[in-house]
Tab-separated table of N, CA, C and O in Angstrom:
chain	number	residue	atom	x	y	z
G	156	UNK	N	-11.159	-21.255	7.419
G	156	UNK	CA	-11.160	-22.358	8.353
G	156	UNK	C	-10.001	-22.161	9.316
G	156	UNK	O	-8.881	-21.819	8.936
G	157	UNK	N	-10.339	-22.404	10.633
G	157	UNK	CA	-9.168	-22.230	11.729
G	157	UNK	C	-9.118	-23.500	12.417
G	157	UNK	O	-10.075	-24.159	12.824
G	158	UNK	N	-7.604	-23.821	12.514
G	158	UNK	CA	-7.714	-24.866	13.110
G	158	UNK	C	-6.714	-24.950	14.606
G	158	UNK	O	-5.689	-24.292	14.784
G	159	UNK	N	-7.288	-25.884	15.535
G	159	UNK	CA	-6.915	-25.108	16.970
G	159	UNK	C	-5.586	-26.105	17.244
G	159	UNK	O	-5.244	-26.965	16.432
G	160	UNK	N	-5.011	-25.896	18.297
G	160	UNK	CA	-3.432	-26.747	18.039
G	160	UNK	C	-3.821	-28.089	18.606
G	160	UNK	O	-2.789	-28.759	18.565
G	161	UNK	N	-4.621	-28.683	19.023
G	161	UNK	CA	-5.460	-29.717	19.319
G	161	UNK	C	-5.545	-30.686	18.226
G	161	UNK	O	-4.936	-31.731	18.451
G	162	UNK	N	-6.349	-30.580	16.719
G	162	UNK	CA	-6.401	-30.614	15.661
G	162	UNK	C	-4.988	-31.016	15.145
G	162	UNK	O	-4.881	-31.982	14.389
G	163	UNK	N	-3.872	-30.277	15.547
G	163	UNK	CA	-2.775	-30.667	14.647
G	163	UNK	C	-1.756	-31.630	15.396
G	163	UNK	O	-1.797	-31.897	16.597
G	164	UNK	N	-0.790	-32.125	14.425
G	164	UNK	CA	-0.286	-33.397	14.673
G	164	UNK	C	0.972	-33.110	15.899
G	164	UNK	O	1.536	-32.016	15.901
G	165	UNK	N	1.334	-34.142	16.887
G	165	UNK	CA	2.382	-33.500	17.409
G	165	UNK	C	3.725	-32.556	17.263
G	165	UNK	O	4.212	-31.969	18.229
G	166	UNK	N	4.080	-32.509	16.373
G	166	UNK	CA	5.190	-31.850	15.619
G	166	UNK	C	4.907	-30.226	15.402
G	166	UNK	O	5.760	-29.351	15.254
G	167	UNK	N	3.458	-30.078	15.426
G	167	UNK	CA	3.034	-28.392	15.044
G	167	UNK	C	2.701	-28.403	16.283
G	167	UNK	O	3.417	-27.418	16.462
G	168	UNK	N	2.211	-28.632	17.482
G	168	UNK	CA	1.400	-28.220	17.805
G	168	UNK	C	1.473	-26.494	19.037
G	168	UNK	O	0.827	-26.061	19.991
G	169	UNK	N	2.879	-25.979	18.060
G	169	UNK	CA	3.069	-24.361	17.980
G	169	UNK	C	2.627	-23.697	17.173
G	169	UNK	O	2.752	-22.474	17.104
G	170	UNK	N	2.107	-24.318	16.521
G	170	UNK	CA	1.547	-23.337	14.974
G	170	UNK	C	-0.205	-23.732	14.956
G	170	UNK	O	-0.601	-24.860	15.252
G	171	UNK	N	-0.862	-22.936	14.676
G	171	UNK	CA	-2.108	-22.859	13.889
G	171	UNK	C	-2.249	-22.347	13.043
G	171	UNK	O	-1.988	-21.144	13.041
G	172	UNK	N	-2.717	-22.961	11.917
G	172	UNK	CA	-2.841	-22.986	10.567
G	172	UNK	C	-4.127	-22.263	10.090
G	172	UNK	O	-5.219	-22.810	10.244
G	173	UNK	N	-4.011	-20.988	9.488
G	173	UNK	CA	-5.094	-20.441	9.044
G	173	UNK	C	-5.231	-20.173	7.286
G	173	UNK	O	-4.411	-19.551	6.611
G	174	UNK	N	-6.818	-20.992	6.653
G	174	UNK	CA	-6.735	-20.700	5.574
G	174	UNK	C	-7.954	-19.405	5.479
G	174	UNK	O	-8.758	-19.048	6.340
G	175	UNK	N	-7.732	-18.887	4.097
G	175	UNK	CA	-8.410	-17.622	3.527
G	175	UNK	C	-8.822	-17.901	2.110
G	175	UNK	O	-7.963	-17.816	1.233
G	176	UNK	N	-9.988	-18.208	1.821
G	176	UNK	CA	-10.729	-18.613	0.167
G	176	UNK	C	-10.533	-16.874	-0.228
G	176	UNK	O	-11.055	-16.135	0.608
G	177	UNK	N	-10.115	-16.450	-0.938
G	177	UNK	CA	-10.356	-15.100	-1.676
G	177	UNK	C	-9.901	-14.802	-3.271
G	177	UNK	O	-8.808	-14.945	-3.819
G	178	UNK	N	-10.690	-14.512	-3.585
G	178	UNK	CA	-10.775	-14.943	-4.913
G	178	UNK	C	-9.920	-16.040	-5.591
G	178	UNK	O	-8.920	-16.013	-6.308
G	179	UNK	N	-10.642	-16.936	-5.124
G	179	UNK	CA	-10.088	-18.289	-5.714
G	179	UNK	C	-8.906	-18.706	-5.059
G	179	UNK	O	-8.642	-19.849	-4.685
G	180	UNK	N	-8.273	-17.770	-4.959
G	180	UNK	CA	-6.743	-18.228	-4.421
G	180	UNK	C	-7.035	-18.334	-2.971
G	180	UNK	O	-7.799	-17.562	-2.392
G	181	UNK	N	-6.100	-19.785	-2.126
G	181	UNK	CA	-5.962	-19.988	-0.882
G	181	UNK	C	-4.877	-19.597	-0.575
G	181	UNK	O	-4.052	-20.011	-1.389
G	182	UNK	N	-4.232	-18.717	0.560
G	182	UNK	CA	-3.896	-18.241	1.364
G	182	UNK	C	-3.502	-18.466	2.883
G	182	UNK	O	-4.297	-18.003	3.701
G	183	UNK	N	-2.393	-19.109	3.360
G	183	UNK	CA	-1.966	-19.523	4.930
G	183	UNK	C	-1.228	-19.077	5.087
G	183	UNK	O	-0.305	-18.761	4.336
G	184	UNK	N	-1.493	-18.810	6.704
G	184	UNK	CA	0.076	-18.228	7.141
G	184	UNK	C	-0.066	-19.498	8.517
G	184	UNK	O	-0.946	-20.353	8.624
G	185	UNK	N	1.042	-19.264	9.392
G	185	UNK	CA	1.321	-19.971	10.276
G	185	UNK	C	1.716	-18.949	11.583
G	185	UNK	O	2.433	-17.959	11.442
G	186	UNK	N	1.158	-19.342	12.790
G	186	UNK	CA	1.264	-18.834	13.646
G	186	UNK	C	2.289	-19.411	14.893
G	186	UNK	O	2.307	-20.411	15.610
G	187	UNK	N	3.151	-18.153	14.719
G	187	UNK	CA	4.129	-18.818	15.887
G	187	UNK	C	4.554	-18.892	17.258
G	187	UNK	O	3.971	-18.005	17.881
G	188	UNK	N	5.252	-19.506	17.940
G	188	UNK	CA	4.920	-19.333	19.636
G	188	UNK	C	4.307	-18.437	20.229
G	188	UNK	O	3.434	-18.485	21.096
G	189	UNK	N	5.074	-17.170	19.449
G	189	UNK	CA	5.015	-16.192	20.095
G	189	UNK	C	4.040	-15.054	19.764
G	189	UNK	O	4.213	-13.872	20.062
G	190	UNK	N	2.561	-15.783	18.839
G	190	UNK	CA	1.717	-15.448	18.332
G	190	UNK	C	1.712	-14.550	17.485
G	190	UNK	O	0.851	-13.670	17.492
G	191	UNK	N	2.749	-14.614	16.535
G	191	UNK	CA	2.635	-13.331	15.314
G	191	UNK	C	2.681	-14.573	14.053
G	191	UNK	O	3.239	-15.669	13.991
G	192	UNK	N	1.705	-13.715	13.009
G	192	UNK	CA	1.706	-14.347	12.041
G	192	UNK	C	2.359	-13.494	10.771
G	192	UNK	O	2.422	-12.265	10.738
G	193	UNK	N	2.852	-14.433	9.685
G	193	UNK	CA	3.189	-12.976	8.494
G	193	UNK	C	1.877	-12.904	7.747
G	193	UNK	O	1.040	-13.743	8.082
G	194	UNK	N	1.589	-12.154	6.910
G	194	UNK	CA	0.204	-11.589	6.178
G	194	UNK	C	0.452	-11.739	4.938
G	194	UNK	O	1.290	-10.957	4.488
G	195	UNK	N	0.033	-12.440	4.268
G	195	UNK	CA	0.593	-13.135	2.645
G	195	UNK	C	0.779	-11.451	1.864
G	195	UNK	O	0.192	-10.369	1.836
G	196	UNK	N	2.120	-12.181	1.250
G	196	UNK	CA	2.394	-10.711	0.084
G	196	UNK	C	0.898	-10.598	-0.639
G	196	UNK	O	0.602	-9.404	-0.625
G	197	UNK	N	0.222	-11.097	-1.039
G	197	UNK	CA	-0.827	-10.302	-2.108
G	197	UNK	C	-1.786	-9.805	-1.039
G	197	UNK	O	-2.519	-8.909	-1.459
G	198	UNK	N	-2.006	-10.196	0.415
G	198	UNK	CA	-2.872	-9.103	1.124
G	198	UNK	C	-2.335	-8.186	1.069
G	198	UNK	O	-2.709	-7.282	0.321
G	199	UNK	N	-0.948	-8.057	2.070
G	199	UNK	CA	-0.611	-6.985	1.982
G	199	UNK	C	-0.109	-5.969	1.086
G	199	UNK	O	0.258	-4.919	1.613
G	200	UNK	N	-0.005	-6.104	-0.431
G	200	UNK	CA	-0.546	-5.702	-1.220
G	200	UNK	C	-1.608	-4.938	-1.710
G	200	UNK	O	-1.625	-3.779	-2.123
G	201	UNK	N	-2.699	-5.968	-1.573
G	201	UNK	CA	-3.656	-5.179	-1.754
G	201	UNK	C	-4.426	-4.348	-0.607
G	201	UNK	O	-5.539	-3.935	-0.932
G	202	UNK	N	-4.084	-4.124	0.377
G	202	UNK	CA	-4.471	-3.654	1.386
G	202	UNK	C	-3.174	-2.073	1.448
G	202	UNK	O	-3.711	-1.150	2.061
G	203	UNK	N	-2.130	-1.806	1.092
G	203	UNK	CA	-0.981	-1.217	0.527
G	203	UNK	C	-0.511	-1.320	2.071
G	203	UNK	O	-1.108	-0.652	2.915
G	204	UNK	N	0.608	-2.199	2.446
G	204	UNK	CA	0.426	-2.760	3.826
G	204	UNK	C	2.207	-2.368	3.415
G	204	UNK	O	2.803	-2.628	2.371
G	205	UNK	N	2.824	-1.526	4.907
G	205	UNK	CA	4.427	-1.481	5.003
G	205	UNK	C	4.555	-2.038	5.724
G	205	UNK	O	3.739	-2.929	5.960
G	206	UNK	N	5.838	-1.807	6.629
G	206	UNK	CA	6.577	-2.151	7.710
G	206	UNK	C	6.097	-1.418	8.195
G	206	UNK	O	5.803	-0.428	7.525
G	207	UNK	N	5.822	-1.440	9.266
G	207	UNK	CA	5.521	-0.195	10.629
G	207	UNK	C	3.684	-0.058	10.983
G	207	UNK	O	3.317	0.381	12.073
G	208	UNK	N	2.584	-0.531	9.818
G	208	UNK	CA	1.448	-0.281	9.510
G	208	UNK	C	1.150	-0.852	10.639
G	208	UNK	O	1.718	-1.858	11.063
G	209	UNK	N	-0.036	-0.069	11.374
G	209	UNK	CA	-1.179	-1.154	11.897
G	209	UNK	C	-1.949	-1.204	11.656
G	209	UNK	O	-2.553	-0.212	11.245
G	210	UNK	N	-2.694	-2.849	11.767
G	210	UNK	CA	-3.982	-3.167	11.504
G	210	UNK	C	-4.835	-3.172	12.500
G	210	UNK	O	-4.364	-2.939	13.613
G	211	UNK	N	-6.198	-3.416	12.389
G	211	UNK	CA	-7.364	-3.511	12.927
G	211	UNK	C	-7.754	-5.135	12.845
G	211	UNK	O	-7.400	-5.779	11.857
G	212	UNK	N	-8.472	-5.741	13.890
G	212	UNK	CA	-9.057	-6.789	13.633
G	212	UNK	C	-10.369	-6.761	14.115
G	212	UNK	O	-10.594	-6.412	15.273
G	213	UNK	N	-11.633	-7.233	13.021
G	213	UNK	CA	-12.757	-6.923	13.409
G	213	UNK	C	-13.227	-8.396	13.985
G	213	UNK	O	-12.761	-9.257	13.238
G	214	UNK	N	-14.000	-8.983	15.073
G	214	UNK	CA	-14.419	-10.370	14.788
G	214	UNK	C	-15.948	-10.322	14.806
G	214	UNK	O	-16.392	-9.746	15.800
G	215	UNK	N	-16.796	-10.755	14.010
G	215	UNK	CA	-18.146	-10.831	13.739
G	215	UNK	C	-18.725	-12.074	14.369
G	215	UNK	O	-18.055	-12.985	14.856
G	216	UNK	N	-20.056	-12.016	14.307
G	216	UNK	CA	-21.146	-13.113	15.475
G	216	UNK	C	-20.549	-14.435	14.767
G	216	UNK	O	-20.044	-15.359	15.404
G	217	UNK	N	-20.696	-14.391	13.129
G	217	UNK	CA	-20.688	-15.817	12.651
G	217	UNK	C	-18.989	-16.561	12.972
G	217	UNK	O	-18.706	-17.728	12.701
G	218	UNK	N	-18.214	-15.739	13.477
G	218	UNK	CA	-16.921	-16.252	13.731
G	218	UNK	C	-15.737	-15.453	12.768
G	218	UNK	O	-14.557	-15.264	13.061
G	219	UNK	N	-16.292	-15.147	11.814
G	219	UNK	CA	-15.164	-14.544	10.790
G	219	UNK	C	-14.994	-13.538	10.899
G	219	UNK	O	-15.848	-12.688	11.155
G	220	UNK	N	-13.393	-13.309	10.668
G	220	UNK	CA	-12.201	-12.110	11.260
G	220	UNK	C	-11.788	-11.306	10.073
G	220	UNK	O	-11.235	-11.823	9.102
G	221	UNK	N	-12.081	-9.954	10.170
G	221	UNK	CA	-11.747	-8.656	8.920
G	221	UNK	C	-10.770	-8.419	9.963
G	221	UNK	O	-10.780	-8.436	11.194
G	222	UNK	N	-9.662	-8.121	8.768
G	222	UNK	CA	-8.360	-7.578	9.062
G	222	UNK	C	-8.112	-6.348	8.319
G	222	UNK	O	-8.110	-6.459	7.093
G	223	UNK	N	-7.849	-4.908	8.951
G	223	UNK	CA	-8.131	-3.878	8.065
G	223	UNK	C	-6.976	-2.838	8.426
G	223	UNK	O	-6.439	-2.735	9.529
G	224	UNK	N	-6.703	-2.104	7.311
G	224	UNK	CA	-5.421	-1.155	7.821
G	224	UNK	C	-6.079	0.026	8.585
G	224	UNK	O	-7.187	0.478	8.297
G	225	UNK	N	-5.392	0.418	9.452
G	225	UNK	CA	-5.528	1.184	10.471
G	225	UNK	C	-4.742	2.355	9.930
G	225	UNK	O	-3.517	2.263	9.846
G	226	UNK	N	-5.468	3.608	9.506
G	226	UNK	CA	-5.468	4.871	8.767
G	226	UNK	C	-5.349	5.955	10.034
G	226	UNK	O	-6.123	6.106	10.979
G	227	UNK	N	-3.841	6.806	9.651
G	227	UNK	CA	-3.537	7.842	11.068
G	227	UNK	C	-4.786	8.967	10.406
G	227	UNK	O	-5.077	8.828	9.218
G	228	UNK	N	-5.462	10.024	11.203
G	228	UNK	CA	-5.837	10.849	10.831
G	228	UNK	C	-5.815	11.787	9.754
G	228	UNK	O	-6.687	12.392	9.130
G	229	UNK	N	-4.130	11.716	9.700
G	229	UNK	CA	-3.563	12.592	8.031
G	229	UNK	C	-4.401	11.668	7.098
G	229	UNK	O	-4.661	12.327	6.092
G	230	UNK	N	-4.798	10.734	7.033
G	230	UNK	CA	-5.012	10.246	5.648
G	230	UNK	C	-6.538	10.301	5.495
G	230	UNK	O	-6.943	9.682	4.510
G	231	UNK	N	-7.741	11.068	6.451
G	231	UNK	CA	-8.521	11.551	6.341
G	231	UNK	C	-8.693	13.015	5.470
G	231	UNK	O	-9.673	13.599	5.008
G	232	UNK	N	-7.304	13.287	5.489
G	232	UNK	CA	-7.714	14.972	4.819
G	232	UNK	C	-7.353	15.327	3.174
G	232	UNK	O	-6.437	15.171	2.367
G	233	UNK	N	-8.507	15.821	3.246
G	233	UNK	CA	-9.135	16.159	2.060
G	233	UNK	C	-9.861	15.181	1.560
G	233	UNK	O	-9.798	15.103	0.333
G	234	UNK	N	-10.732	14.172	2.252
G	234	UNK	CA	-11.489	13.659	1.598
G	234	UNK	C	-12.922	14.082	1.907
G	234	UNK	O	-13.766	13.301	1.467
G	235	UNK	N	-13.316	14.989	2.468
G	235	UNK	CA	-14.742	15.677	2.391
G	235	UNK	C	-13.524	17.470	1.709
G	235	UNK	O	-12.542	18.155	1.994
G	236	UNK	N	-14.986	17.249	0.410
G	236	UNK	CA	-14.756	18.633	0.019
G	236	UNK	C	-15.744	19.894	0.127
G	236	UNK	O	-16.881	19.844	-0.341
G	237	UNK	N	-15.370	20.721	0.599
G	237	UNK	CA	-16.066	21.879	0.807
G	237	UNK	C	-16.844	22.260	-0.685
G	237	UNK	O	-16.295	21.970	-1.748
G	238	UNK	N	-18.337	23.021	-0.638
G	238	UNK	CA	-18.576	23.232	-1.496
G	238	UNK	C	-18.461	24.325	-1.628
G	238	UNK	O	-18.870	24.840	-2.668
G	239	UNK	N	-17.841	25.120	-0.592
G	239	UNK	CA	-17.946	26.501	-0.830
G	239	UNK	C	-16.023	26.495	-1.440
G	239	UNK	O	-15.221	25.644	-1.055
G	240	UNK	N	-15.728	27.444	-2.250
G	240	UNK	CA	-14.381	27.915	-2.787
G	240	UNK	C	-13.439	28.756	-1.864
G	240	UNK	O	-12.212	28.663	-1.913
G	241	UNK	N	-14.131	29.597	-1.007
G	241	UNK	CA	-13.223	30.870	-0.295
G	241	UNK	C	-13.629	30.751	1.086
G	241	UNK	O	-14.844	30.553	1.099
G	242	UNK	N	-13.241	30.779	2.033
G	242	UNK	CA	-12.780	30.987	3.746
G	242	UNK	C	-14.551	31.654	3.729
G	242	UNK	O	-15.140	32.257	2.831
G	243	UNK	N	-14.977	31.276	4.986
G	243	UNK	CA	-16.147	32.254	6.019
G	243	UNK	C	-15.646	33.806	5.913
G	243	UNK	O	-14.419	33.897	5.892
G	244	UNK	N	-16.319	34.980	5.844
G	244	UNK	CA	-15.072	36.034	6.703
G	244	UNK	C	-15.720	36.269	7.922
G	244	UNK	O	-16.519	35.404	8.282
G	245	UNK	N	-15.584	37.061	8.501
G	245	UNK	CA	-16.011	37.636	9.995
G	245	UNK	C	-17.390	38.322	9.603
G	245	UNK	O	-18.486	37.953	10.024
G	246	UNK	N	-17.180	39.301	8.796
G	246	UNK	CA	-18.595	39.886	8.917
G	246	UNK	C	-19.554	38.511	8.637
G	246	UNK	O	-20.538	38.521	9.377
G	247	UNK	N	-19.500	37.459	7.835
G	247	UNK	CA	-20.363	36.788	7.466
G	247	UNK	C	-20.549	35.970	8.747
G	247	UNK	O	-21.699	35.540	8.832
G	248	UNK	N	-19.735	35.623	9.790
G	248	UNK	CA	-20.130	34.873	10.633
G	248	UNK	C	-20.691	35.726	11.389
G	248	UNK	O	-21.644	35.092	11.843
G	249	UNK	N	-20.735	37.057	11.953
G	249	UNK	CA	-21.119	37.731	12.670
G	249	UNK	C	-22.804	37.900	11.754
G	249	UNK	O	-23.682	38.214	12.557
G	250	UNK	N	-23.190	37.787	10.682
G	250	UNK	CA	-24.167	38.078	10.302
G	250	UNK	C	-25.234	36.388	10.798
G	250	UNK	O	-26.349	36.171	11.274
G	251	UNK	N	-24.302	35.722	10.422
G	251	UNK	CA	-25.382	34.158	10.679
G	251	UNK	C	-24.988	34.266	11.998
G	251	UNK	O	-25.531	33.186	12.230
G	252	UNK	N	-24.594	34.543	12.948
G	252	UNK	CA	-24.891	34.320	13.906
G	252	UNK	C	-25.939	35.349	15.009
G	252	UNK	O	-26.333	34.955	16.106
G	253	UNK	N	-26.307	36.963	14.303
G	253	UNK	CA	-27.239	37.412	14.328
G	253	UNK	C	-28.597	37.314	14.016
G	253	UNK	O	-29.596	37.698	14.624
G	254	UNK	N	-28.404	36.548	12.630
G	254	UNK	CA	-29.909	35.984	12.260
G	254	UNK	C	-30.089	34.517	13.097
G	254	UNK	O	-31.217	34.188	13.464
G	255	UNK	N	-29.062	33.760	13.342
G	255	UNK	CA	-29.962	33.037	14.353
G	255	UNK	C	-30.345	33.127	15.572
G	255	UNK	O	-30.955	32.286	16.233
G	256	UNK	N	-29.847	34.544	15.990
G	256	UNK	CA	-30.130	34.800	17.406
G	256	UNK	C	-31.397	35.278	17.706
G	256	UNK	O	-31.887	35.228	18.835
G	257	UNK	N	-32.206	35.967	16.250
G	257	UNK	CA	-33.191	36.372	16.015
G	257	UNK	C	-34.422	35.282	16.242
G	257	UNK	O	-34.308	34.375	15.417
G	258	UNK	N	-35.445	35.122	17.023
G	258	UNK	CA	-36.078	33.986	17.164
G	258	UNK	C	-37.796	34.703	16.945
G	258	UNK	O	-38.150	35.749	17.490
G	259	UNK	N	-38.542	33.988	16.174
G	259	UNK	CA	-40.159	34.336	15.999
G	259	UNK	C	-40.526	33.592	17.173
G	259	UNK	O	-41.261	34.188	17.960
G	260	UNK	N	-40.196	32.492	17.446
G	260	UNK	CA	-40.956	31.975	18.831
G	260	UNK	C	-40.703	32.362	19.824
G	260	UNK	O	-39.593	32.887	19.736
G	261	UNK	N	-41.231	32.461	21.185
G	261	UNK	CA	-40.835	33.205	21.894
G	261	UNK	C	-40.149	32.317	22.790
G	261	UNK	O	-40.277	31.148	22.427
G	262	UNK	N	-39.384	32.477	23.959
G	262	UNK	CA	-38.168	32.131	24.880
G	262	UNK	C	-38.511	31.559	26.249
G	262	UNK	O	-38.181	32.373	27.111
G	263	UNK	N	-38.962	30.641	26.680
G	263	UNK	CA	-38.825	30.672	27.821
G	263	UNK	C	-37.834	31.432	28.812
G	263	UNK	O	-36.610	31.466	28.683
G	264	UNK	N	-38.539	32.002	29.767
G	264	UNK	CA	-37.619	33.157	30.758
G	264	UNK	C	-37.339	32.158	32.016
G	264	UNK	O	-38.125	31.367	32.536
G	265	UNK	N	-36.109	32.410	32.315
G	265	UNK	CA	-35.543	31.560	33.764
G	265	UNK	C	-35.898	32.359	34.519
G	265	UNK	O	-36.122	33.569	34.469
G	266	UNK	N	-35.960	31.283	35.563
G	266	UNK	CA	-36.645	32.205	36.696
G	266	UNK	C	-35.055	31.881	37.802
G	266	UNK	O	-34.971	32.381	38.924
């Protein structure tokens, strides 16, 4: 539930108050003038959230906002594994790339 500074009583009406149902436990932070909010210790937690991290914010049709860590490229590697054990060598690329040069159908010729 979001609530807009309209909604709140004169005394806030710098802050908007955002709650989060997730597993059972509710969750607010408060948003300040200067539009930064803090991110409750058990998100950032479970999300493994430092100092310095950035996030992503997704917003969907029905209104609700995924907040997601934003992963540098290094932390892509090594997660597709090769099934092969040992490097291409040269002759072998020079061989697949002979047999596919080899064609049964025939070529259209440019004119």
């Amino acid at each position: 539930m979001i609530s807009s500074p309209v909604d709140l009583d004169a005394d806030h009406q710098d802050a908007v108050l955002h709650q989060n149902r997730s597993n059972g436990a509710i969750m607010e932070s408060a948003i300040t003038v200067k539009g930064q909010a803090t991110i409750p210790k058990a998100i950032r937690e479970h999300l493994h959230l430092k100092p310095g991290d950035r996030v992503k914010f997704f917003v969907h049709h029905d209104g609700s906002v995924v907040l997601l860590p934003k992963l540098p490229a290094s932390a892509l590697r090594g997660i597709v594994k090769s099934k092969r054990r040992r490097p291409v060598t040269i002759d072998e690329m020079t061989e697949a790339a002979a047999e596919g040069s080899v064609s049964t159908a025939p070529r259209a010729r440019l004119r």
